[in-house]
Short mmCIF file of C-alpha atoms and ligand atoms in Angstrom, two decimals:
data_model
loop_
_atom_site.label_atom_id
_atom_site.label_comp_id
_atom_site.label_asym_id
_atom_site.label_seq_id
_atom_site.Cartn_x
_atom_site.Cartn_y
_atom_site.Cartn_z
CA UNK R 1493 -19.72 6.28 16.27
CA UNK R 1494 -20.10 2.69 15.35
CA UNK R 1495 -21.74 0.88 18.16
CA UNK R 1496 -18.70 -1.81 18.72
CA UNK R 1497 -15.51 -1.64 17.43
CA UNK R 1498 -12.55 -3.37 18.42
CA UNK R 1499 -8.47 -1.69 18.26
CA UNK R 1500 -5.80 -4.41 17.48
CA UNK R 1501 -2.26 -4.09 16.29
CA UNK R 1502 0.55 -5.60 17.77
CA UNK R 1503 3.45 -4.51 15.54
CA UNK R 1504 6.42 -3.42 17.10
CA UNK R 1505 7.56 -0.44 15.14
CA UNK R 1506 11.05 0.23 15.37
CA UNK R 1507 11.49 3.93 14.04
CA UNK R 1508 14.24 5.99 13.66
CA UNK R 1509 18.14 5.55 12.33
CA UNK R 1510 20.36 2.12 12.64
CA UNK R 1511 16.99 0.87 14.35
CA UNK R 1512 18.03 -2.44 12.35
CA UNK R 1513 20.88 -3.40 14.32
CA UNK R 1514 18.17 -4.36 16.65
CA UNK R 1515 16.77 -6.81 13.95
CA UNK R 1516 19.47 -9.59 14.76
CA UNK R 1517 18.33 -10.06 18.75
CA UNK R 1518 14.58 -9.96 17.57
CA UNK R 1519 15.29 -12.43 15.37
CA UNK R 1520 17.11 -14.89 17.60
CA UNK R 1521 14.57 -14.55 19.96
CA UNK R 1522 11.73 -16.39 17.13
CA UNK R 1523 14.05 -18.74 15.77
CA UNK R 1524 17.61 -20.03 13.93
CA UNK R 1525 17.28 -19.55 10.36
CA UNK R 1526 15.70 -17.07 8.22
CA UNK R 1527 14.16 -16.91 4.82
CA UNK R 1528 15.49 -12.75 3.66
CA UNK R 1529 13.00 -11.89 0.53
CA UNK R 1530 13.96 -8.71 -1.39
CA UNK R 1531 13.05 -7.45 -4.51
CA UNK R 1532 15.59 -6.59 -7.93
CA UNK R 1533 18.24 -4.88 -5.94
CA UNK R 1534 17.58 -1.48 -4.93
CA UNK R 1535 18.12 -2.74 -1.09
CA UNK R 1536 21.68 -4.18 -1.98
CA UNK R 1537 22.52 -0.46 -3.04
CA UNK R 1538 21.31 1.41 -0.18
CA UNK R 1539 22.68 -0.42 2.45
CA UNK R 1540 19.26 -2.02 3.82
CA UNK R 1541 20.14 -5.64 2.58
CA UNK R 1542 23.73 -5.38 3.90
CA UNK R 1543 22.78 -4.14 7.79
CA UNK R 1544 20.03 -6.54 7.59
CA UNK R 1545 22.78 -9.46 6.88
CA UNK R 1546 25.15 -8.12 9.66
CA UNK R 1547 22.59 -7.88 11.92
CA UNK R 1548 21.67 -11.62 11.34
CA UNK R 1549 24.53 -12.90 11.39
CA UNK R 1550 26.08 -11.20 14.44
CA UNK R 1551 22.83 -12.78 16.23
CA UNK R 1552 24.00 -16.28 14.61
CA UNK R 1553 21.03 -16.71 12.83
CA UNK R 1554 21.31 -18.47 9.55
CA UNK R 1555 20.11 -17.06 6.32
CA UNK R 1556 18.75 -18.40 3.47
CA UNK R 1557 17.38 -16.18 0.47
CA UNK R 1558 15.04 -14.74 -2.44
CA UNK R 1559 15.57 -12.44 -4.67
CA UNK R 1560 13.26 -10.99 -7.59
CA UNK R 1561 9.93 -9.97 -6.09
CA UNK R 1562 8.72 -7.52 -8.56
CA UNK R 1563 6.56 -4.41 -7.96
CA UNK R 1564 3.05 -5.11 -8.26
CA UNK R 1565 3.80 -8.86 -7.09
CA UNK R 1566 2.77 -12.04 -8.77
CA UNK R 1567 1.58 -14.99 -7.13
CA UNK R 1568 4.63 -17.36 -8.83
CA UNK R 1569 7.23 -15.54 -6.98
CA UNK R 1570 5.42 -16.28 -3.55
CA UNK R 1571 4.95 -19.54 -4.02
CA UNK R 1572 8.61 -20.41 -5.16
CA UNK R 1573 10.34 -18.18 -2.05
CA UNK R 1574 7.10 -20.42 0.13
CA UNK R 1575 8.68 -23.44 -1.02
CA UNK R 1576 12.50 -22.57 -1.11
CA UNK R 1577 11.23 -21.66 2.81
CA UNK R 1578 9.66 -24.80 3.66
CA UNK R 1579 12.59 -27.32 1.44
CA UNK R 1580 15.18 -25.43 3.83
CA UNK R 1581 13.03 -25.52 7.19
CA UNK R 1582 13.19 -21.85 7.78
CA UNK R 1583 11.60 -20.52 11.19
CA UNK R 1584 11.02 -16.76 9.91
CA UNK R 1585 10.69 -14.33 6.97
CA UNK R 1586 12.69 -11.46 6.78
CA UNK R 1587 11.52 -8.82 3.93
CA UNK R 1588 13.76 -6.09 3.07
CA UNK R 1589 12.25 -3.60 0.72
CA UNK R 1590 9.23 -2.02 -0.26
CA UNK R 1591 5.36 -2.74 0.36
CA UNK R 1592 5.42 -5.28 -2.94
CA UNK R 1593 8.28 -7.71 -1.05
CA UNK R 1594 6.51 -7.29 2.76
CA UNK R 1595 3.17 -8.00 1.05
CA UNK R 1596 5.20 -11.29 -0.16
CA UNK R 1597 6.50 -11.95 2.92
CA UNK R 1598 2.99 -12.20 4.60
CA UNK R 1599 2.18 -14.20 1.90
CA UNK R 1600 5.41 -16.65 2.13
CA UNK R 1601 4.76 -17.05 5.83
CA UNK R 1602 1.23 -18.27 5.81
CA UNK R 1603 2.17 -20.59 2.57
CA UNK R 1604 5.20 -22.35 4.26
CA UNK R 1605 3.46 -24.51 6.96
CA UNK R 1606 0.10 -25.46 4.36
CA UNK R 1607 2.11 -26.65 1.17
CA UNK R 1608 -0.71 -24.42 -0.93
CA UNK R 1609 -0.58 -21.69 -3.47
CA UNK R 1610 -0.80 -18.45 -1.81
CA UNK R 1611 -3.61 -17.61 -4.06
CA UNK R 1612 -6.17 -19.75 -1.84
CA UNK R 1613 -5.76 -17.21 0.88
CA UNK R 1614 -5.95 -14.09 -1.55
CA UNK R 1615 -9.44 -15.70 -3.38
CA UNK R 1616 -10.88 -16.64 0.15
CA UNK R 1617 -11.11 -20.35 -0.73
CA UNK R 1618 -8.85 -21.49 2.44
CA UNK R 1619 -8.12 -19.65 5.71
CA UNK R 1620 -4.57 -19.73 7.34
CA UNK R 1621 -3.80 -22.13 10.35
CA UNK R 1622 -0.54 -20.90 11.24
CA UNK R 1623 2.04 -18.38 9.84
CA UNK R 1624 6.02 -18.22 10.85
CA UNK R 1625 7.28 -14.76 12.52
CA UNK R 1626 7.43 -12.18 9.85
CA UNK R 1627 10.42 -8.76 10.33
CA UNK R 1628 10.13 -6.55 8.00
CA UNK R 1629 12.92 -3.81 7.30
CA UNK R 1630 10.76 -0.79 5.38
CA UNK R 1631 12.66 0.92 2.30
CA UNK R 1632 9.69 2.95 0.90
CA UNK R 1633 7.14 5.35 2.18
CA UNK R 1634 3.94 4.55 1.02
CA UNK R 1635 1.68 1.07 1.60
CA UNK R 1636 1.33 0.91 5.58
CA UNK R 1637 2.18 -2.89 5.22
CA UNK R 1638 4.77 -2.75 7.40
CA UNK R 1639 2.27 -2.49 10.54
CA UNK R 1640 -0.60 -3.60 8.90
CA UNK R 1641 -2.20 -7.65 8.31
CA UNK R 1642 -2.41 -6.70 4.82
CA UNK R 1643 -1.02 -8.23 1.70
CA UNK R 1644 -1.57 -7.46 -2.09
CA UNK R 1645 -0.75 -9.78 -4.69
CA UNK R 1646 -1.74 -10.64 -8.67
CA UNK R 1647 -2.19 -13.13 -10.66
CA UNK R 1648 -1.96 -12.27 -14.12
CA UNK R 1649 -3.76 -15.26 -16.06
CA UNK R 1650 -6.91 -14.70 -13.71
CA UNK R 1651 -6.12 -10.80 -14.79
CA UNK R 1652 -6.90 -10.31 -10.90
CA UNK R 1653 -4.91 -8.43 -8.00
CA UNK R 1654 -6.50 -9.07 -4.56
CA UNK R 1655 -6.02 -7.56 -1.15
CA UNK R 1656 -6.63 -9.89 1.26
CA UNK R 1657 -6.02 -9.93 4.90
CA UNK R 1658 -5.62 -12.43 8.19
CA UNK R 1659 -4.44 -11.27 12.07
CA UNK R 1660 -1.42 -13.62 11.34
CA UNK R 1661 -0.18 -12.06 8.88
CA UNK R 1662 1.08 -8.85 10.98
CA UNK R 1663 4.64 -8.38 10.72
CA UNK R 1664 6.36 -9.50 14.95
CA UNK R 1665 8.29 -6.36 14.02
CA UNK R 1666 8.90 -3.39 11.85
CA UNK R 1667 12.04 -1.51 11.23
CA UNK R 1668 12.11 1.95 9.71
CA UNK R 1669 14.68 3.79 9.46
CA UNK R 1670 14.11 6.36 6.72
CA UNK R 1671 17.95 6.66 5.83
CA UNK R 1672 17.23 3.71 3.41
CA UNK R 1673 14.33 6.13 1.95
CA UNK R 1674 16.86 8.95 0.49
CA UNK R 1675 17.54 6.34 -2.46
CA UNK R 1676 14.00 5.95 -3.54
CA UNK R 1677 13.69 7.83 -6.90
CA UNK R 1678 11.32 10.59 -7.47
CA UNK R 1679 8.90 8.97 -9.28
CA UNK R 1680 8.29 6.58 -6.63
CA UNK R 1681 8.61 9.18 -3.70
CA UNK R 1682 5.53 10.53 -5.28
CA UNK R 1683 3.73 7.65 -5.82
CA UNK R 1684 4.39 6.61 -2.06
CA UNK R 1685 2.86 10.16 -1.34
CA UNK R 1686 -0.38 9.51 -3.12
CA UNK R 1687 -0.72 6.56 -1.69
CA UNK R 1688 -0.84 7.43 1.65
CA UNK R 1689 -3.22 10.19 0.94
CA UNK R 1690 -5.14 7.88 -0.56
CA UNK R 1691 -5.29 5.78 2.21
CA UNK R 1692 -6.33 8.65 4.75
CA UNK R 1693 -9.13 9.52 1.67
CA UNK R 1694 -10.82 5.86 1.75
CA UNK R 1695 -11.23 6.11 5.60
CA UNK R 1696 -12.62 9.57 4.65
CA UNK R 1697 -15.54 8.35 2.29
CA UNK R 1698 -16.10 4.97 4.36
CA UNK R 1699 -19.00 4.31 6.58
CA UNK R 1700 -19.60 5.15 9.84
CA UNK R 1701 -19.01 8.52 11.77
CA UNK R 1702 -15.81 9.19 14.08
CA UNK R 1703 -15.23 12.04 14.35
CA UNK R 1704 -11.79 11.92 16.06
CA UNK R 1705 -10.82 9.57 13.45
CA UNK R 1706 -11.75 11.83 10.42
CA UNK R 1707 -9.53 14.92 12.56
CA UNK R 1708 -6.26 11.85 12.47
CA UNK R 1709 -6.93 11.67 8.79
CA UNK R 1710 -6.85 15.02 8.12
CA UNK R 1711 -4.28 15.83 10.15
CA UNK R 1712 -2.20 12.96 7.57
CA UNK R 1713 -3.19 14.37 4.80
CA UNK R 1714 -2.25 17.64 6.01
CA UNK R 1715 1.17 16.79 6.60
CA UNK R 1716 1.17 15.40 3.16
CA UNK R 1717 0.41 18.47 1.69
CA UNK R 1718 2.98 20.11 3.58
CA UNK R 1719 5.92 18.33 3.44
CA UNK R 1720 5.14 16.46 -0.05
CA UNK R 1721 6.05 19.53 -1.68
CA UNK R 1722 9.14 19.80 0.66
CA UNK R 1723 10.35 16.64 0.05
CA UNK R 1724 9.69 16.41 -3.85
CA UNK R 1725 12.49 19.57 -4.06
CA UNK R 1726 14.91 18.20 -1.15
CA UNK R 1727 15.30 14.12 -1.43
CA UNK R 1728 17.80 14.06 0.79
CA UNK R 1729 16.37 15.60 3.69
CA UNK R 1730 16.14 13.16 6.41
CA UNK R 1731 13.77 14.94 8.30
CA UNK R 1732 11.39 15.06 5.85
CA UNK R 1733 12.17 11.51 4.67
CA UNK R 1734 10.93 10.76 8.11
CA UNK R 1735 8.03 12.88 7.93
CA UNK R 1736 6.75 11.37 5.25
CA UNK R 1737 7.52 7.25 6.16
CA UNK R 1738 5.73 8.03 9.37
CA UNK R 1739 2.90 9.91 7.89
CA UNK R 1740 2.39 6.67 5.52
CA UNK R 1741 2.71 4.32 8.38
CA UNK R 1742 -0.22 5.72 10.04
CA UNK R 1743 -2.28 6.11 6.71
CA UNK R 1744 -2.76 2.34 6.76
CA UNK R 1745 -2.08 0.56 10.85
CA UNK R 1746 -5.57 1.08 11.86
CA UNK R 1747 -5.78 4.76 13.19
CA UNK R 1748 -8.00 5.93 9.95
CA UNK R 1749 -10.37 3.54 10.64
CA UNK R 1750 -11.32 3.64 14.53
CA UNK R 1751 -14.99 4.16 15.04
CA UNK R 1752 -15.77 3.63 11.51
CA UNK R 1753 -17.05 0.11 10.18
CA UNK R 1754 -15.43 -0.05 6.65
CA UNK R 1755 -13.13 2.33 4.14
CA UNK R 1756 -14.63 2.49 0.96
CA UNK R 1757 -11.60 0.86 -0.75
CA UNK R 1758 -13.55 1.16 -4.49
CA UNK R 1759 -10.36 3.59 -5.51
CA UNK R 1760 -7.96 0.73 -4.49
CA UNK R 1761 -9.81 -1.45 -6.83
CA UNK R 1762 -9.90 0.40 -9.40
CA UNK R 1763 -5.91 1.42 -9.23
CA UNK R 1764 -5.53 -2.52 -9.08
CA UNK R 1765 -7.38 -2.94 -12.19
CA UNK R 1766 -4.64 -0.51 -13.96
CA UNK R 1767 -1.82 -2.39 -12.35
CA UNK R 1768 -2.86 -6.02 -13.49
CA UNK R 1769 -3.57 -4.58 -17.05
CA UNK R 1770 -0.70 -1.85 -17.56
CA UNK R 1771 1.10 -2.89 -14.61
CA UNK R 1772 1.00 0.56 -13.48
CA UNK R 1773 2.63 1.84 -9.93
CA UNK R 1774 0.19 1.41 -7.45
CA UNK R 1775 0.20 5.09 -5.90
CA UNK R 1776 0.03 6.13 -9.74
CA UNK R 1777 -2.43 4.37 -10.66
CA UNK R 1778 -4.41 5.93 -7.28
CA UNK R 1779 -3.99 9.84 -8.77
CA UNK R 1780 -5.45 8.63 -11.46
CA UNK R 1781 -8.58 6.90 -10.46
CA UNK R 1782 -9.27 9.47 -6.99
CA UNK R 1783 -9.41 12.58 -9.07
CA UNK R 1784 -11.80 10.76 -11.34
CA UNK R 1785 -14.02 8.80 -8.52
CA UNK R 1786 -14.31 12.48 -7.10
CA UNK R 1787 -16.04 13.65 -10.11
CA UNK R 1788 -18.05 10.62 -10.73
CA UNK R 1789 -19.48 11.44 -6.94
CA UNK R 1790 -19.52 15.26 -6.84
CA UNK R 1791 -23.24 15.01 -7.06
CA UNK R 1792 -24.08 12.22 -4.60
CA UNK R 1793 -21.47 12.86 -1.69
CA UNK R 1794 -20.96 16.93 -1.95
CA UNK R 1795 -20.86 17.83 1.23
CA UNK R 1796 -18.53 15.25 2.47
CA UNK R 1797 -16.28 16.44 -0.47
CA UNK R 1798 -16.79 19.92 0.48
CA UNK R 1799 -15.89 19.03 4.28
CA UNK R 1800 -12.74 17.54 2.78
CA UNK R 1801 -11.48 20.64 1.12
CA UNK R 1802 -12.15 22.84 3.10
CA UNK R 1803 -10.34 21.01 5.74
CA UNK R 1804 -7.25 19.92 3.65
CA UNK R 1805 -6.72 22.52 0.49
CA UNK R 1806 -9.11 25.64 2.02
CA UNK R 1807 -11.34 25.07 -1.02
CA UNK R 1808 -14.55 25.81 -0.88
CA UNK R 1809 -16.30 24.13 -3.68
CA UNK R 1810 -16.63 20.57 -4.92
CA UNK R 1811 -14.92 21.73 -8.10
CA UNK R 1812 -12.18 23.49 -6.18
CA UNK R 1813 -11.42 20.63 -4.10
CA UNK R 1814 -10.91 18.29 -7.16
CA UNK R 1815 -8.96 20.36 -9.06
CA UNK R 1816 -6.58 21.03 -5.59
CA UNK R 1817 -6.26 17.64 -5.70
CA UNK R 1818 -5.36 16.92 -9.04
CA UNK R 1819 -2.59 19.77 -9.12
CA UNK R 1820 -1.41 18.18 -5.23
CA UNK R 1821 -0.70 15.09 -7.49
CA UNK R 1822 0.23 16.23 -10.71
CA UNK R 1823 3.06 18.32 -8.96
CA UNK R 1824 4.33 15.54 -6.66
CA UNK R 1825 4.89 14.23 -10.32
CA UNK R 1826 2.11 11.25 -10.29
CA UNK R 1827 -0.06 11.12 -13.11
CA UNK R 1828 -3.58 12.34 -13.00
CA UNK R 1829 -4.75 10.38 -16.30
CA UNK R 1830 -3.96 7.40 -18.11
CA UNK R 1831 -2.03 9.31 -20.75
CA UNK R 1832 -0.27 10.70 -18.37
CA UNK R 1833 0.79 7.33 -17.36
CA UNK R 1834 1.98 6.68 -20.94
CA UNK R 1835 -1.39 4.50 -21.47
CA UNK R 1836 -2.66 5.03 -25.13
CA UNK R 1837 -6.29 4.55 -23.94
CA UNK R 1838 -8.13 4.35 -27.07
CA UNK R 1839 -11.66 2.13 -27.22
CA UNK R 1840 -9.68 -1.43 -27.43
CA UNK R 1841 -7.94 -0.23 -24.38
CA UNK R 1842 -11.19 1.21 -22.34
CA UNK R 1843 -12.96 -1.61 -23.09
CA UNK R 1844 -10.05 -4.10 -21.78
CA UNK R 1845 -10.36 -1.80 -18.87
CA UNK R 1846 -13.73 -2.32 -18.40
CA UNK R 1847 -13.32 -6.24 -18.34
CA UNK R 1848 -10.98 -6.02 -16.01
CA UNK R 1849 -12.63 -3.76 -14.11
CA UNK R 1850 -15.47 -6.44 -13.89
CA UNK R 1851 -13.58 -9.21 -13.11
CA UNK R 1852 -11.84 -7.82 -10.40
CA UNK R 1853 -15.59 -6.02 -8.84
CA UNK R 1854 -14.38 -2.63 -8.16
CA UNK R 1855 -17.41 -1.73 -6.65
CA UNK R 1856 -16.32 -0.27 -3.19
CA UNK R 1857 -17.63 -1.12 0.38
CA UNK R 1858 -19.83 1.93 1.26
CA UNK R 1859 -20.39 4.18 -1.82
CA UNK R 1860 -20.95 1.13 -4.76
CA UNK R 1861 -20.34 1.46 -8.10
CA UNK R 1862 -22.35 0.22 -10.89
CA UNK R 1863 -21.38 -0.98 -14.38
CA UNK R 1864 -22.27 2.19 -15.96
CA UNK R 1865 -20.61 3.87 -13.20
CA UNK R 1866 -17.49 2.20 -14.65
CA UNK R 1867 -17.72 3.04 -17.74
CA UNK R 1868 -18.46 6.79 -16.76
CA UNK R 1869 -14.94 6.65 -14.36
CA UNK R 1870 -12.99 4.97 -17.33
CA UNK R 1871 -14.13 8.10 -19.55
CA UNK R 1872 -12.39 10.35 -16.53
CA UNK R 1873 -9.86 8.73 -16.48
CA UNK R 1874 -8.39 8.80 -19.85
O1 NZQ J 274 12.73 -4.20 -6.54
P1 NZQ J 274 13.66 -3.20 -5.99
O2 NZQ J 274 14.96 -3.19 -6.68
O3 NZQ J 274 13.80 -3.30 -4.51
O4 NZQ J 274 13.05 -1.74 -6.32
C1 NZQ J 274 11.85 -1.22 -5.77
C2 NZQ J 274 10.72 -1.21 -6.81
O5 NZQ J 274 11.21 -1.10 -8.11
C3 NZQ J 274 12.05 0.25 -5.51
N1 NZQ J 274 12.58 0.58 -4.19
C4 NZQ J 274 12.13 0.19 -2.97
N2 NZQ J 274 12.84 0.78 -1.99
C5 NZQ J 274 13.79 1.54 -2.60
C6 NZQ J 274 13.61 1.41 -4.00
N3 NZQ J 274 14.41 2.04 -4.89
C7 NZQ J 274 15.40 2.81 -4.39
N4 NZQ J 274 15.60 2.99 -3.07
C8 NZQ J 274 14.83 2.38 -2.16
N5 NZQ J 274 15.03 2.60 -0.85
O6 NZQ J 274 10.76 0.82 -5.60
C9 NZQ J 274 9.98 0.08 -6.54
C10 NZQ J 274 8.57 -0.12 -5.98
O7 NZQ J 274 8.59 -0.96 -4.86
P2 NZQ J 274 7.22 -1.54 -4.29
O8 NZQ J 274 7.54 -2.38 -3.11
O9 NZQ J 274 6.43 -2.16 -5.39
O10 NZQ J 274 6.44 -0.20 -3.88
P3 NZQ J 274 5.35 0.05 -2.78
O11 NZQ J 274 5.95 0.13 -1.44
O12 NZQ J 274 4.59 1.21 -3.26
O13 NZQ J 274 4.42 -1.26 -2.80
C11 NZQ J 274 3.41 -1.41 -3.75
C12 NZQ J 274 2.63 -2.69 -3.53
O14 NZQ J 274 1.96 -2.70 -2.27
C13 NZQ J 274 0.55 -2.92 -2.46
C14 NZQ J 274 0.33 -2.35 -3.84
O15 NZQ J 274 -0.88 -2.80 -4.42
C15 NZQ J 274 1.54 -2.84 -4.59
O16 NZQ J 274 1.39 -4.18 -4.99
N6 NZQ J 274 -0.22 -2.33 -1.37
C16 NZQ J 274 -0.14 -2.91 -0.16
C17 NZQ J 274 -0.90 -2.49 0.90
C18 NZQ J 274 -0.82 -3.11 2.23
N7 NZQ J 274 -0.12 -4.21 2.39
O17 NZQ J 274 -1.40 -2.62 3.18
C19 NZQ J 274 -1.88 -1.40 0.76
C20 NZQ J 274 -1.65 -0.57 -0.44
O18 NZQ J 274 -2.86 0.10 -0.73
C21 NZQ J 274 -1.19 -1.30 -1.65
O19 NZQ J 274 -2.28 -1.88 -2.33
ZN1 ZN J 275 -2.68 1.91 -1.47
#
C-alpha cells in the first residue's frame, strides 16, 4: 500500500427513479437563481430537462439558460455560458446531460467569479479561488463526472484537450436516475461501457499496490462484462440501465484509486488526441487506443496483464487477454481501430496523429511512453 493516502468525496449522490424532484429543495437551499447548461437537445426529449425545470421552479428558484454544449466540449462554449452566468448574477450551475455538459458546468462555475477563460485552469496557468454550487442531473453512463472534481475540455486552435482537476469543482449534488438513460442510443451506450472499463483499467496499470482496490476494480469490470452484453440486446431494461450508470459512477469517484498513488491515464491521452483531431467519442476512441497500448506493453507489464485476464475474461495468456478484450468491445459495438471509426488513416493522417499526439504529451503517469512508442501505438491502431 502507499504509505499515506488520503479518501475525499463529498458528492451527494442521489440514485434511483424521480430522485430529481429532490433537485428543487437542494437548490433553494444554495441560492435563488440558476444557470441550467445542457447540450443539443437530447435532455428536452427524455424528460430530464423538463423535471429539472419543474423541480426548480416549484422550489421558486429562477432559471436562466445554455444550450449547445457539444460532445467533446470546446472551451468557447464555457466561456460564453461563464459569462451569460456572471451578466445575470446566477448563484448555481445546474447541468443536465451527459459527462461533456457536467464537465462544462465545473468549468462555468469556477469561471463565473474570476472573469477568465476557462482554459487558464485546464493549462495550469491560474488556480481557482472560489466556484458557485454545481447539481448535476446525469443522462449517460459512462465519465464518473458526476461525483468526481474532474472536467475535460478542448481547445481546438491549440489542437489540445486537457483534463484538469480542483476539490471545488465537485458537483454539491448528483442526481441519477437511470430512466433518462433508456434514450441514449446504442452507439453511445457502448461507448459509455468502454469507458468505464477503461477507467477501472487505468487504476489497474497505475502505481502503487492495493490490493483491495484492484479486487473493486475487478469486481467493475466484471459487472461490465456481464451486463454490457445484457444491456447492448435489452435498452430498455431499467435494471440493467441501472447496473450499468452505477457501475460507471464508481469507475471514476475515487474507489479505483485508494491505496494507489496515480492511474496511468496514458490511454486517456491518447483517446483525447483522436477526439481533438477526428473528434471521435471519447469511450470510442478508448477501444481503440487500450487494445493497442496492451500490445505495445505485452512484453514489459505481462504479468500484470496476465493477472488481469485471468481475473476478468478467464484468459490465460497475454494474447488471450487482448484479443478478449478487443471482441468485449467490438461486440458492445465500439470500434477497436481507427477504420473502424470511419478514420481513413493513411501516412498524412498518422503523422497528424503523431503531432498531436506530441502536443498533447500522451505519455502516461506510471508506465511512460516514448516518441517511438507513439509511433509504434499509432501503427496498432490503424
Ligand atoms: O447534446 P445532447 O443532445 O444532449 O446529446 C448527447 C451527446 O450527443 C447524447 N446524450 C446524452 N444523454 C442522452 C443522450 N442522447 C439520448 N439520450 C440521453 N439520455 O450523448 C452524446 C454524448 O454526450 P457526452 O456528454 O459527450 O458523453 P459522455 O458522457 O461520454 O461525456 C464525454 C466527455 O466527458 C469527458 C470526455 O473526454 C468527453 O469530453 N470525460 C470526463 C471525465 C470526467 N469528468 O471525469 C472522465 C472521462 O475519462 C472523460 O475524459
Ligand atoms: Zn474516460
Amino acid at each position: 500500500m502507499t504509505d499515506q493516502f488520503v479518501i475525499y468525496n463529498p458528492v451527494k449522490l442521489h440514485f434511483g427513479k424521480q430522485v430529481v424532484e429532490k433537485l428543487g429543495k437542494a437548490a433553494s437551499s444554495l441560492g435563488k437563481k440558476a444557470l441550467l447548461v445542457y447540450g443539443k437537445g437530447s435532455v428536452k426529449r427524455n424528460g430530464a430537462y423538463d423535471d429539472t425545470v419543474e423541480s426548480l421552479r416549484k422550489a421558486g428558484v429562477e432559471i436562466v439558460e445554455y444550450q449547445g454544449i457539444k460532445p467533446n466540449p470546446i472551451v468557447e462554449d464555457v466561456d460564453k455560458a461563464a459569462e451569460l452566468g456572471r451578466k445575470e448574477g446566477v448563484d448555481m450551475v445546474v447541468a443536465v446531460g451527459g459527462g461533456s455538459v457536467l464537465d462544462s458546468a465545473k468549468y462555468i462555475a469556477i469561471t463565473i467569479p474570476a472573469a477568465n477563460s476557462c482554459w487558464g485552469y485546464a493549462t495550469g496557468k491560474i488556480k481557482p479561488k472560489a466556484a458557485l454550487p454545481i447539481l448535476g442531473v446525469l443522462t449517460l453512463a459512462a465519465t464518473g463526472s458526476e461525483m468526481n472534481p474532474l472536467g475535460v475540455v478542448q481547445h481546438d486552435k491549440e489542437k489540445k484537450k486537457i483534463g484538469y482537476g480542483h476539490p471545488l469543482m465537485f458537483p454539491k449534488h448528483s442526481f441519477l436516475d437511470p430512466s433518462y438513460t433508456t434514450s441514449v442510443p446504442a452507439d453511445y451506450t457502448a461507448y459509455g461501457i468502454v469507458d468505464l472499463v477503461a477507467h477501472a483499467l487505468e487504476g489497474w496499470f497505475g502505481e502503487g499496490d492495493a490490493s483491495l482496490t484492484d479486487r473493486f476494480i475487478v469486481s467493475i469490470i466484471n459487472e461490465a462484462i456481464e451486463y454490457g452484453p445484457r444491456l447492448m440486446a435489452d435498452p430498455e431494461n431499467y435494471e440493467l440501465r441501472s447496473k450499468i450508470m452505477f457501475a460507471a459512477t464508481m469507475a471514476l469517484n475515487g474507489l479505483t484509486n485508494q491505496g494507489k498513488k496515480t492511474g496511468d491515464w496514458g490511454v486517456h491521452g491518447i483517446g483525447h488526441a483522436m477526439s481533438v483531431l477526428w473528434d471521435i467519442p471519447h469511450g470510442a476512441s478508448l477501444s481503440i487506443a487500450f487494445p493497442a497500448w496492451l500490445t505495445l506493453q505485452q512484453n514489459r507489464i505481462p504479468n500484470r496483464i496476465e493477472e488481469l485476464g485471468y481475473a476478468t475474461f478467464q484468459t490465460n495468456t497475454v494474447d488471450d487477454t487482448i484479443r478478449a478484450m478487443k471482441n468485449f468491445f467490438r461486440e458492445l459495438g465500439s470500434p477497436v481501430s481507427l477504420a473502424e471509426a470511419g478514420v481513413n488513416a493513411g501516412e498524412e493522417a498518422q503523422q497528424e496523429l503523431l503531432e498531436v499526439m506530441r502536443i498533447n504529451k500522451v505519455d502516461g503517469n506510471v508506465h511512460k511512453l516514448s516518441d517511438d512508442d507513439y509511433q509504434s501505438l499509432i501503427k496498432h491502431m490503424i
